[in-house]
PDB file of C-alpha atoms and ligand atoms in Angstrom:
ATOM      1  CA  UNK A   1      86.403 110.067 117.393  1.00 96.00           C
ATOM      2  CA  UNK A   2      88.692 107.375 116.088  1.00 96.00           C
ATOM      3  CA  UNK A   3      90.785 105.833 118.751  1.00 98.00           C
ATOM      4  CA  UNK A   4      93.804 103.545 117.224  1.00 97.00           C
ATOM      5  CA  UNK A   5      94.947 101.292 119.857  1.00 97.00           C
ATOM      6  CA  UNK A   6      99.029 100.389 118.601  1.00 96.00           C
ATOM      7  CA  UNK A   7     100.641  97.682 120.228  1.00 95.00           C
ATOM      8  CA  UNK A   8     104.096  99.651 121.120  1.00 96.00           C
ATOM      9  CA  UNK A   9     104.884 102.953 122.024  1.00 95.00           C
ATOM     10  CA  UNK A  10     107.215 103.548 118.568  1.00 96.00           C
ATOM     11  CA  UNK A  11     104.041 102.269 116.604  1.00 96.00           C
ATOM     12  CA  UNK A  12     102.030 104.980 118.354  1.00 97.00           C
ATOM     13  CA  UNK A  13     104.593 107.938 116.933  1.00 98.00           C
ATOM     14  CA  UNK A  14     104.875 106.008 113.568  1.00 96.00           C
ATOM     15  CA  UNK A  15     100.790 105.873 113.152  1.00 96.00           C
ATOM     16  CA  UNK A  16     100.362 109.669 114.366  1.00 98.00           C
ATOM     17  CA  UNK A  17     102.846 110.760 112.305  1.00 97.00           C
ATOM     18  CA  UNK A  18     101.498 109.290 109.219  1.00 96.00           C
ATOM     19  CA  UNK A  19      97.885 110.900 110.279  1.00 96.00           C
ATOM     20  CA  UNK A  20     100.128 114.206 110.692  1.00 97.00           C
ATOM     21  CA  UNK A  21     101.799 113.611 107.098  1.00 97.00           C
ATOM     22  CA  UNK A  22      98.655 113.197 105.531  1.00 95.00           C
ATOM     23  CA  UNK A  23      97.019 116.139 106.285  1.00 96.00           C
ATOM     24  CA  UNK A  24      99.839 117.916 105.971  1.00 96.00           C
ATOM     25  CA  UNK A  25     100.004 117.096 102.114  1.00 94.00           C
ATOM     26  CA  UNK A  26      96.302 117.924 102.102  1.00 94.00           C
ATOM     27  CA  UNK A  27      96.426 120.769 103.287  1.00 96.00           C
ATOM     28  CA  UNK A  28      99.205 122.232 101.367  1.00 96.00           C
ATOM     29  CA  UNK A  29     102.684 123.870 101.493  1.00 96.00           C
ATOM     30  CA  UNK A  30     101.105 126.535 103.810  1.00 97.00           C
ATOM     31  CA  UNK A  31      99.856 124.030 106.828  1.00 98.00           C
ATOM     32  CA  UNK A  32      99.304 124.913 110.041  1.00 98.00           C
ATOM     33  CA  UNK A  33     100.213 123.003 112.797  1.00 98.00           C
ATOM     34  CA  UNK A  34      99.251 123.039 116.415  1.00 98.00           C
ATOM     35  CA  UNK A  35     102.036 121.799 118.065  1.00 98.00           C
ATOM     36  CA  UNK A  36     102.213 120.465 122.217  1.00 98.00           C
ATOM     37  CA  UNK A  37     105.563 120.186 124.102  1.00 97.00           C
ATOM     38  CA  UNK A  38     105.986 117.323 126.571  1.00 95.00           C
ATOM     39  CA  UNK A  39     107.365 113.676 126.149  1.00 96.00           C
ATOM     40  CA  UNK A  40     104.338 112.361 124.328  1.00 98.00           C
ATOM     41  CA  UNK A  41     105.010 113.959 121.041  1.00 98.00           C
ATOM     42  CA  UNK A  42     108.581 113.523 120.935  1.00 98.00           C
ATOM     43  CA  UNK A  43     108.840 110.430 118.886  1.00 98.00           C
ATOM     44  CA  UNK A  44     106.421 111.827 116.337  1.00 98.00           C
ATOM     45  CA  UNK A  45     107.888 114.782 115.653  1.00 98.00           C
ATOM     46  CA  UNK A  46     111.596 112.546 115.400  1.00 98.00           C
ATOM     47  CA  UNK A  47     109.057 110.522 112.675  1.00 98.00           C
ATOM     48  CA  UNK A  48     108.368 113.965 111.019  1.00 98.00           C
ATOM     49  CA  UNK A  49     111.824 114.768 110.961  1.00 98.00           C
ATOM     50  CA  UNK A  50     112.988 111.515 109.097  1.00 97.00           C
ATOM     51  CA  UNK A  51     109.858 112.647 106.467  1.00 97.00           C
ATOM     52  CA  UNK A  52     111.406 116.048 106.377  1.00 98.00           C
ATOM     53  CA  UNK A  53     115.282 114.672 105.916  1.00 97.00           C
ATOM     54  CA  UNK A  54     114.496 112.211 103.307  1.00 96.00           C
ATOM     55  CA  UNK A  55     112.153 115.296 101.504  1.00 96.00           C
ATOM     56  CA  UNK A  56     108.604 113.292 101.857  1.00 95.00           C
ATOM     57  CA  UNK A  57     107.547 116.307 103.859  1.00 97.00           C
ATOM     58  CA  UNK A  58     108.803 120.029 103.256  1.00 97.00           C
ATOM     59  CA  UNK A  59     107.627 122.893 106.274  1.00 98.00           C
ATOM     60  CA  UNK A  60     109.315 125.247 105.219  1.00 98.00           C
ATOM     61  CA  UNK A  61     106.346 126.888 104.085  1.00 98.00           C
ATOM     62  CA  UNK A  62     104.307 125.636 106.821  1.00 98.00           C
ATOM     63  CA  UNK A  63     103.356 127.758 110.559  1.00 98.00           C
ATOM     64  CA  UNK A  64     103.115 126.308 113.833  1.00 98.00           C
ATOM     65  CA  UNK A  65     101.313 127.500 116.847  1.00 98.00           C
ATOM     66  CA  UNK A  66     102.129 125.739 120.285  1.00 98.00           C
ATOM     67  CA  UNK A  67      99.341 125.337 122.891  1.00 98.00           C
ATOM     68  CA  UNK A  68     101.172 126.689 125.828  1.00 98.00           C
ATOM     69  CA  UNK A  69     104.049 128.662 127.540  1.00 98.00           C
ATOM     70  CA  UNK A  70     104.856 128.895 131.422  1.00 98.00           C
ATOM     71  CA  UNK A  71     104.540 132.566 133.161  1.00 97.00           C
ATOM     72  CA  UNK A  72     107.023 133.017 134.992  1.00 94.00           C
ATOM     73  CA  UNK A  73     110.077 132.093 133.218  1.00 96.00           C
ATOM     74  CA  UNK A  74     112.932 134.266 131.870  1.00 95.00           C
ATOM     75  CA  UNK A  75     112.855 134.521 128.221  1.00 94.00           C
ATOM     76  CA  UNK A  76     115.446 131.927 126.733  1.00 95.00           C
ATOM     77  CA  UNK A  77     114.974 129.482 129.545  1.00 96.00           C
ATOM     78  CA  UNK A  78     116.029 126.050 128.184  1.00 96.00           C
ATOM     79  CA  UNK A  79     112.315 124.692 129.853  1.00 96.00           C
ATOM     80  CA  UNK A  80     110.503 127.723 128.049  1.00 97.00           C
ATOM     81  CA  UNK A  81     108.301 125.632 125.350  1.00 98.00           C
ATOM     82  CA  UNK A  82     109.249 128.327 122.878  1.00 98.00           C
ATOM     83  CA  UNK A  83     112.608 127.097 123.380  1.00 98.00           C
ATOM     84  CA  UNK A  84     111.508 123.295 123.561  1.00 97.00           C
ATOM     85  CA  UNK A  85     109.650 124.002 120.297  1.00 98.00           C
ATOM     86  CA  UNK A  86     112.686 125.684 118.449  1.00 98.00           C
ATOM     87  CA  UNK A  87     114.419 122.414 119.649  1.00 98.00           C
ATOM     88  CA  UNK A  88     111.907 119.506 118.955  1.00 97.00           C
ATOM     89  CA  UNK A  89     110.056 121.297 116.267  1.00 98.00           C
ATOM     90  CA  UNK A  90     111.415 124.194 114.100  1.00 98.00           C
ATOM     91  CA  UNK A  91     114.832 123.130 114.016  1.00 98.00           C
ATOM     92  CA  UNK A  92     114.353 119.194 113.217  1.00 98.00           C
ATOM     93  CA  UNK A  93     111.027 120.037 111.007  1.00 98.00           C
ATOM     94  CA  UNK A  94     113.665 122.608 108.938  1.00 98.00           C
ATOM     95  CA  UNK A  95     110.385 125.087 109.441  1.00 98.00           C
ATOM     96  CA  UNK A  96     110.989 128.852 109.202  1.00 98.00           C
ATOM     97  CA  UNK A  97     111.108 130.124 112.639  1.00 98.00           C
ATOM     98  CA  UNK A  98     109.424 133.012 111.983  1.00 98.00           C
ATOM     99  CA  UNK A  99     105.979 131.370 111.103  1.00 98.00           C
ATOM    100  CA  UNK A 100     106.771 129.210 114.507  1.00 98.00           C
ATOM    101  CA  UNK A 101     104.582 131.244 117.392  1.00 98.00           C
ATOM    102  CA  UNK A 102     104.459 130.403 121.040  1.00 98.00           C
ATOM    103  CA  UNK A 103     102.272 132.260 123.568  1.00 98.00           C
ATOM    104  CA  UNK A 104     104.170 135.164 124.625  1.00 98.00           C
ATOM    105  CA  UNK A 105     104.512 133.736 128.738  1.00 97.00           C
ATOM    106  CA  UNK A 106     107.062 136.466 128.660  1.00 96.00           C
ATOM    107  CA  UNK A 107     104.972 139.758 128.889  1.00 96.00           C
ATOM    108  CA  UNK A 108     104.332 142.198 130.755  1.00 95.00           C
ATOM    109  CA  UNK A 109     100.847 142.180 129.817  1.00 97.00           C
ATOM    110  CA  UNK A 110      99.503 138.541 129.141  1.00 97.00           C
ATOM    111  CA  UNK A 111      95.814 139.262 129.144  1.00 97.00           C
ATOM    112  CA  UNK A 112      97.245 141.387 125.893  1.00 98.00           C
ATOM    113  CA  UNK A 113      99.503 138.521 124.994  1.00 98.00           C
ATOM    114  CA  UNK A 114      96.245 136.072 124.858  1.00 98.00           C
ATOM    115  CA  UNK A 115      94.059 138.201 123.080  1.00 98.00           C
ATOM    116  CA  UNK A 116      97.394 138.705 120.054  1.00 98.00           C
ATOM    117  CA  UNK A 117      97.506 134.586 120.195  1.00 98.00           C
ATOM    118  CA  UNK A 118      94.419 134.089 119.308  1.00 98.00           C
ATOM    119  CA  UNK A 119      94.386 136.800 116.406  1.00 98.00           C
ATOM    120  CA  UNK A 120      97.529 135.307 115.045  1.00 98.00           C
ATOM    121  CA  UNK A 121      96.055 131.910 114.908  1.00 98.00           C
ATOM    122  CA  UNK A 122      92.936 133.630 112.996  1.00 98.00           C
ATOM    123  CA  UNK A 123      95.059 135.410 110.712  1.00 98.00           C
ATOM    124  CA  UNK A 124      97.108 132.502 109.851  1.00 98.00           C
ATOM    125  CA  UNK A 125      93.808 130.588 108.571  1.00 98.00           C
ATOM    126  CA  UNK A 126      93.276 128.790 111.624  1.00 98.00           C
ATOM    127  CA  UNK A 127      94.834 125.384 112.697  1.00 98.00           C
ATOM    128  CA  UNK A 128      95.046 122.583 110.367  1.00 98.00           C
ATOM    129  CA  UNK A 129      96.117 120.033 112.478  1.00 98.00           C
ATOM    130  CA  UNK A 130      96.394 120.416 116.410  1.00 98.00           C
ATOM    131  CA  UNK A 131      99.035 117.735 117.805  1.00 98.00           C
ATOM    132  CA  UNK A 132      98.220 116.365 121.450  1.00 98.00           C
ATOM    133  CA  UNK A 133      99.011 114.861 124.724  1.00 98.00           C
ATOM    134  CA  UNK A 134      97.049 114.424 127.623  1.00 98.00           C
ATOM    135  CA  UNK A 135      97.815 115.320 131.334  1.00 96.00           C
ATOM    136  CA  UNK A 136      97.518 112.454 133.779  1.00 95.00           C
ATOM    137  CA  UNK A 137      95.096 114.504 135.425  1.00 96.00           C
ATOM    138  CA  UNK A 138      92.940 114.704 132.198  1.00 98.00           C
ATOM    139  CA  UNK A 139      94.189 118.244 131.110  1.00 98.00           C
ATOM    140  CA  UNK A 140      94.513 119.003 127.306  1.00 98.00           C
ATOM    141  CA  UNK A 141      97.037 121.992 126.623  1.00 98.00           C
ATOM    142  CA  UNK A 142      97.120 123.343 130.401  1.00 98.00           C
ATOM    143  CA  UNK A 143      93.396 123.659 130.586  1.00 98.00           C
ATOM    144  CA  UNK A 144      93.448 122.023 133.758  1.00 98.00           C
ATOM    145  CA  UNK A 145      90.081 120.292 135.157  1.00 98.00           C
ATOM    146  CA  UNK A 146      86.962 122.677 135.195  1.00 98.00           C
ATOM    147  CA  UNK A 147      88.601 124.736 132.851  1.00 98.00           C
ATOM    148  CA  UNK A 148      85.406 125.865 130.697  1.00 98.00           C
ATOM    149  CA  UNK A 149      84.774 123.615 127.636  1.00 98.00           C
ATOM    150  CA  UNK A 150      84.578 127.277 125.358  1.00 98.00           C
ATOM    151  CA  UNK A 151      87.865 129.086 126.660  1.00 98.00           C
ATOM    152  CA  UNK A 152      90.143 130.702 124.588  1.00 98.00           C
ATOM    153  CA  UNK A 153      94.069 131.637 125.442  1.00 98.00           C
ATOM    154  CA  UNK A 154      94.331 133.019 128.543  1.00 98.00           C
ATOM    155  CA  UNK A 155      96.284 132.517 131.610  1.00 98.00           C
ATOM    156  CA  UNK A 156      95.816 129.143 133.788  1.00 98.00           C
ATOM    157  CA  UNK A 157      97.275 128.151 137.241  1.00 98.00           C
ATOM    158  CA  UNK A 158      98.976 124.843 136.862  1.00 97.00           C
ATOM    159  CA  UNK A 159      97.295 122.200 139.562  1.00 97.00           C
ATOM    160  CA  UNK A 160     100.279 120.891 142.110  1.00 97.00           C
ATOM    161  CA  UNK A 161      99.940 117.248 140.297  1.00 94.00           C
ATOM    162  CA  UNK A 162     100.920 118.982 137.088  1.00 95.00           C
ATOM    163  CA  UNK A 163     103.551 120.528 138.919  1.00 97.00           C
ATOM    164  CA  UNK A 164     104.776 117.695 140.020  1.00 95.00           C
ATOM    165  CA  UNK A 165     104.708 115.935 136.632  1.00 92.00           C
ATOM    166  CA  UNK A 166     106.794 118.641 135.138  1.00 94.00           C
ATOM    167  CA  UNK A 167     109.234 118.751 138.109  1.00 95.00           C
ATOM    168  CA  UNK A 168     111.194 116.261 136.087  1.00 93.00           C
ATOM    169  CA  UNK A 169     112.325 118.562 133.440  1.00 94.00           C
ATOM    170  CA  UNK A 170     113.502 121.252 136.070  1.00 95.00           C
ATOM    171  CA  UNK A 171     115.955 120.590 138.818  1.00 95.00           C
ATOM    172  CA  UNK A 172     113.603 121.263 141.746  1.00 95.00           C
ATOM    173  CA  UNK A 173     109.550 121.381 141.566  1.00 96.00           C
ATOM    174  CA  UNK A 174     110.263 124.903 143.480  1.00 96.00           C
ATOM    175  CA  UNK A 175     111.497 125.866 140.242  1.00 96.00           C
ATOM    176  CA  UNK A 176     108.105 124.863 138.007  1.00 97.00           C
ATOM    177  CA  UNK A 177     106.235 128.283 137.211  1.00 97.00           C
ATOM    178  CA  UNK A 178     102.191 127.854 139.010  1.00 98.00           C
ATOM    179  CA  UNK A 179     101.333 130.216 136.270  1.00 98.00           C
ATOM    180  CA  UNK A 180     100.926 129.382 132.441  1.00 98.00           C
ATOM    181  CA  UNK A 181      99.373 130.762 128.884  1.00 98.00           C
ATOM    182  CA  UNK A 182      97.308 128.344 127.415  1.00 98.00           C
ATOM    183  CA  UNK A 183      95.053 127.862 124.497  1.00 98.00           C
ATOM    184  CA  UNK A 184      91.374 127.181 125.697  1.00 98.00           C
ATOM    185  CA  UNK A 185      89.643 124.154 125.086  1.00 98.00           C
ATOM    186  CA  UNK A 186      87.353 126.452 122.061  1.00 98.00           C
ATOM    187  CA  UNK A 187      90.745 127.207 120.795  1.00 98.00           C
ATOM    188  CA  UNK A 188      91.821 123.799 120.310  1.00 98.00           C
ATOM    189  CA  UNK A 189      88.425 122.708 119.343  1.00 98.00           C
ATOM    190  CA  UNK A 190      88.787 125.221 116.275  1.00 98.00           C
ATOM    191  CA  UNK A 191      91.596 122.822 114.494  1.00 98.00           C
ATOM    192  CA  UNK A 192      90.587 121.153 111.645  1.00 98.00           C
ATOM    193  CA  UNK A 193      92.234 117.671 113.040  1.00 98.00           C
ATOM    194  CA  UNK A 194      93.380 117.040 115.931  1.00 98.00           C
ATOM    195  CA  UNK A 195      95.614 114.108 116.231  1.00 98.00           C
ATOM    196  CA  UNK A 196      96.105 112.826 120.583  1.00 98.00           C
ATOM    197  CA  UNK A 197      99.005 110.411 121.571  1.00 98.00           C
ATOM    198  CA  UNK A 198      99.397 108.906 125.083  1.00 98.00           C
ATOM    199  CA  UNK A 199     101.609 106.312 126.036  1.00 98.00           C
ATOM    200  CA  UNK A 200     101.979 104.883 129.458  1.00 98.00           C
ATOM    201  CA  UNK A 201      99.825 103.365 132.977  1.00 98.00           C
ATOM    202  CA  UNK A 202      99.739 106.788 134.456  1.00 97.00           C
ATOM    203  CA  UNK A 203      97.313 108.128 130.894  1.00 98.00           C
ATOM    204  CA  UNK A 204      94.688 105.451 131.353  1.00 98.00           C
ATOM    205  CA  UNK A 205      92.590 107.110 133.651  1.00 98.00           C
ATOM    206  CA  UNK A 206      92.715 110.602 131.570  1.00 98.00           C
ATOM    207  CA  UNK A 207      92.520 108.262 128.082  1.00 98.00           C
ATOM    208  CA  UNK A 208      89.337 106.452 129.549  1.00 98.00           C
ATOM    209  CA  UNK A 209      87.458 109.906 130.697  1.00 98.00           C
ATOM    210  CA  UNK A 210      88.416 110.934 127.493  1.00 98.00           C
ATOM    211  CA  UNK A 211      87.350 108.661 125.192  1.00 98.00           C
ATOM    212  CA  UNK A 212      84.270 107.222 127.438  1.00 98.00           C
ATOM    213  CA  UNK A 213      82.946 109.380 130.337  1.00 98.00           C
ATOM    214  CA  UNK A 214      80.471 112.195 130.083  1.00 98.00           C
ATOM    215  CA  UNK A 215      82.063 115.382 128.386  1.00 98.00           C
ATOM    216  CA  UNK A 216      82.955 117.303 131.405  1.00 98.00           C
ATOM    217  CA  UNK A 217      85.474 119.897 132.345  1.00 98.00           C
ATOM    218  CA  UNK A 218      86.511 117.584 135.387  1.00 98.00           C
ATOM    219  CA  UNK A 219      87.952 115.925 132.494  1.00 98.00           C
ATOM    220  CA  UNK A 220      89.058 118.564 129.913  1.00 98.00           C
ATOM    221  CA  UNK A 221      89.798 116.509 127.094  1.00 98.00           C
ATOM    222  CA  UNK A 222      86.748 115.052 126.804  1.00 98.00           C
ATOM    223  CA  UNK A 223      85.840 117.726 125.317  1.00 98.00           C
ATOM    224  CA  UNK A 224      87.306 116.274 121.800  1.00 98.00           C
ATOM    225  CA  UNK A 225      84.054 114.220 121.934  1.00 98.00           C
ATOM    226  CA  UNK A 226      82.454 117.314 120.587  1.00 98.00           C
ATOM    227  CA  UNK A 227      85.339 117.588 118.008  1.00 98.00           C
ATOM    228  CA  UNK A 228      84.285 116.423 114.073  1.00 96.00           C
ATOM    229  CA  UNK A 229      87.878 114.832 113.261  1.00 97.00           C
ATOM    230  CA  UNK A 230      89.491 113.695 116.713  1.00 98.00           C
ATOM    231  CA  UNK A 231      91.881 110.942 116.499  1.00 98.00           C
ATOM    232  CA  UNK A 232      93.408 109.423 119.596  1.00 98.00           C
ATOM    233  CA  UNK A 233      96.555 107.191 119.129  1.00 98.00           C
ATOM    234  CA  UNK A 234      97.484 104.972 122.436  1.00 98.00           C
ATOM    235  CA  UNK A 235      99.962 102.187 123.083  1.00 98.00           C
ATOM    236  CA  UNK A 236      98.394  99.311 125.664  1.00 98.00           C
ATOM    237  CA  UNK A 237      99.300 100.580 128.612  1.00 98.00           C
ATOM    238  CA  UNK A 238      97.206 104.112 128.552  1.00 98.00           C
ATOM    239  CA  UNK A 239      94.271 101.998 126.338  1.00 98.00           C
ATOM    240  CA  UNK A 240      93.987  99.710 129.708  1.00 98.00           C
ATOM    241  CA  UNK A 241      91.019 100.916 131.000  1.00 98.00           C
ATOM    242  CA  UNK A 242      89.000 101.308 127.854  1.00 98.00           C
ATOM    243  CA  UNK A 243      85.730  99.023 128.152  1.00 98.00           C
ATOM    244  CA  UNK A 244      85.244  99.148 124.554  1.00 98.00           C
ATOM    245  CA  UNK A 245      88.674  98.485 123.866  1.00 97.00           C
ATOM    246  CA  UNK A 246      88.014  95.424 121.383  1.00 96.00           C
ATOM    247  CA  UNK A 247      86.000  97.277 119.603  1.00 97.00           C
ATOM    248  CA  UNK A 248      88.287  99.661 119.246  1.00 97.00           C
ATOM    249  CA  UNK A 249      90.846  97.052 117.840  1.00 95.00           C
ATOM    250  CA  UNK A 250      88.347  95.796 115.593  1.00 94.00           C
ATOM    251  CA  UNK A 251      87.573  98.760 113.892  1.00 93.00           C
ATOM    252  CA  UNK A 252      91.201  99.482 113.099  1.00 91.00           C
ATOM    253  CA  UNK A 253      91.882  96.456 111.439  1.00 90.00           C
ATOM    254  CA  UNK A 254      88.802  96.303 109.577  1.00 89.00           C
ATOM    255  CA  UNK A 255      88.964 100.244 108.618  1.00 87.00           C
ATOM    256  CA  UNK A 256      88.147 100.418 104.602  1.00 86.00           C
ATOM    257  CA  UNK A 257      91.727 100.843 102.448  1.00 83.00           C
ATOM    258  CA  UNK A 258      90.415 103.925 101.203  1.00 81.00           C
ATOM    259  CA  UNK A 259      90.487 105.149 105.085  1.00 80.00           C
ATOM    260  CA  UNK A 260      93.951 104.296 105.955  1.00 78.00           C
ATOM    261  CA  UNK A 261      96.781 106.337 105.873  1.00 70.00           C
ATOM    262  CA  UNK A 262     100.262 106.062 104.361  1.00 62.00           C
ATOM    263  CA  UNK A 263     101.883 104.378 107.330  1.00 50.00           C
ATOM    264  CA  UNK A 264     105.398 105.280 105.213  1.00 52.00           C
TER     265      UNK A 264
HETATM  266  C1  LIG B 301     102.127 120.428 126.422  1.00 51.07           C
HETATM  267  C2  LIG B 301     100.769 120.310 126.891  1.00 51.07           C
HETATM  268  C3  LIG B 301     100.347 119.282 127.880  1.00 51.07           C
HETATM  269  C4  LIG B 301     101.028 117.936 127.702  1.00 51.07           C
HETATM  270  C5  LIG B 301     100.610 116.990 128.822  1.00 51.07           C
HETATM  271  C6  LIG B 301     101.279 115.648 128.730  1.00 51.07           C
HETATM  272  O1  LIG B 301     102.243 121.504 125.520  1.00 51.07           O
HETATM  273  O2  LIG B 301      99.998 121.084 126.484  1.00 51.07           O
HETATM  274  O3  LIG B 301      98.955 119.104 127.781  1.00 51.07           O
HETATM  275  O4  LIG B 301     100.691 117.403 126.463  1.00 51.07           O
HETATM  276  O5  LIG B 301     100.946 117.572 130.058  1.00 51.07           O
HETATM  277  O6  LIG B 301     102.645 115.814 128.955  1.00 51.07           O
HETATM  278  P1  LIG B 301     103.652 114.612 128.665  1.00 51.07           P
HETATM  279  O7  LIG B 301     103.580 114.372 127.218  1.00 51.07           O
HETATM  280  O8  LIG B 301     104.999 115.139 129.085  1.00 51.07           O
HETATM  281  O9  LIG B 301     103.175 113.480 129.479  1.00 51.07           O
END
């Protein structure tokens, strides 16, 4: 696990994105890309964009596959993260929007709708590069705590605190769905790369457990200790209770030229 500690919240989006880039181009015109919703990302994917304007980066060969979608939802709702994604991600990115897949949160069968996810991410060659946040309450994806560390897509009740943290994107927390359809924590360990940004006070607990306590599905995304290529990308404020955090700093700035990536 490499865990970049930036000094500013816009440094964190400009370092992820440049991890993003790079595999991106290493991977080819026909990347996949795990892709979260949520605030976290945001600024990346605005990096991404500018990549994608300027014609650094072209999707438009590329697939996406986001980690989650609420149950419970009419299809079309602006809070839907298929139509978040079409907003932060396939329209910005300039990515065909029919290699852009979402969980289907909208059928009537969603044990069915799991089992076609995870087929679809097979059949697309499996995900490249898995963007992340982290839940305050340690959750990766909506694989709340004691989710098991080998689940695949499936449906998840959302815990009241993660209720409450969406509440902000809906007029009322009566109006955020308790159900959702979430890749498991063996899905997401299945990406090639995964590439974590947290920003903020209320991520250092989850960031800490993450990065430092025991792998444990208390603390779901610990489980990217067990993951090969894991890199975790945190502004000051969520790196705050790292004990090793120094160390963290240190290896950064002493990390080999041939190790860096374009920060451009
Ligand atoms: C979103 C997702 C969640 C969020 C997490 C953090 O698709 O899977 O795990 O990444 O809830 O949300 P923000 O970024 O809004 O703090």
């Amino acid at each position: 696990m490499e865990v970049i500690i930036c000094t500013t919240a816009e440094e964190v989006a400009d370092v992820a994105a440049s991890k993003v880039a790079r595999v991106c181009r290493d991977a080819g015109s026909e990347v996949v890309i795990g892709v979260a919703t949520g605030s976290s990302p945001i600024a990346l994917y605005e990096r991404l964009a500018s990549r994608v304007a300027d014609g650094r980066l072209d999707l438009s060969h590329a697939s996406a596959f986001a980690l989650d979608e609420y149950v419970g939802l009419p299809a079309g709702h602006p809070e839907s993260y298929a139509e978040i994604i079409r907003r932060h991600v396939t329209e910005p990115l300039r990515m065909d929007p029919s290699r852009v897949h979402t969980p289907n949160g909208f059928a009537d069968d969603i044990e069915q709708a799991a089992l076609d996810y995870e087929q679809a991410i097979v059949d697309a060659g499996g995900v490249d590069v898995q963007i992340l946040g982290v839940g305050s309450n340690g959750h990766i994806g909506f694989n709340e705590p004691t989710s098991s560390l080998a689940s695949r897509t499936r449906i998840k009740t959302l815990t009241e605190a993660t209720r409450h943290d969406n509440a902000r994107f809906f007029d009322s927390i009566d109006q955020v769905p308790h159900h959702c359809l979430t890749q498991g924590l063996g899905t997401i360990r299945a990406a090639r790369e995964v590439v974590l940004v947290a920003q903020g006070a209320h991520k250092a607990d989850a960031v800490a457990a993450l990065v430092e306590g025991p792998v444990t599905s208390r603390w779901p995304g610990s489980v990217l200790q067990l993951h090969q290529h894991a890199t975790i990308v945190v502004d000051p404020s969520a790196a705050s209770k790292l004990e090793l955090l120094e160390y963290y700093q240190l290896t950064y700035a002493q990390k080999p030229a041939w190790q860096r990536f374009d920060a451009r």
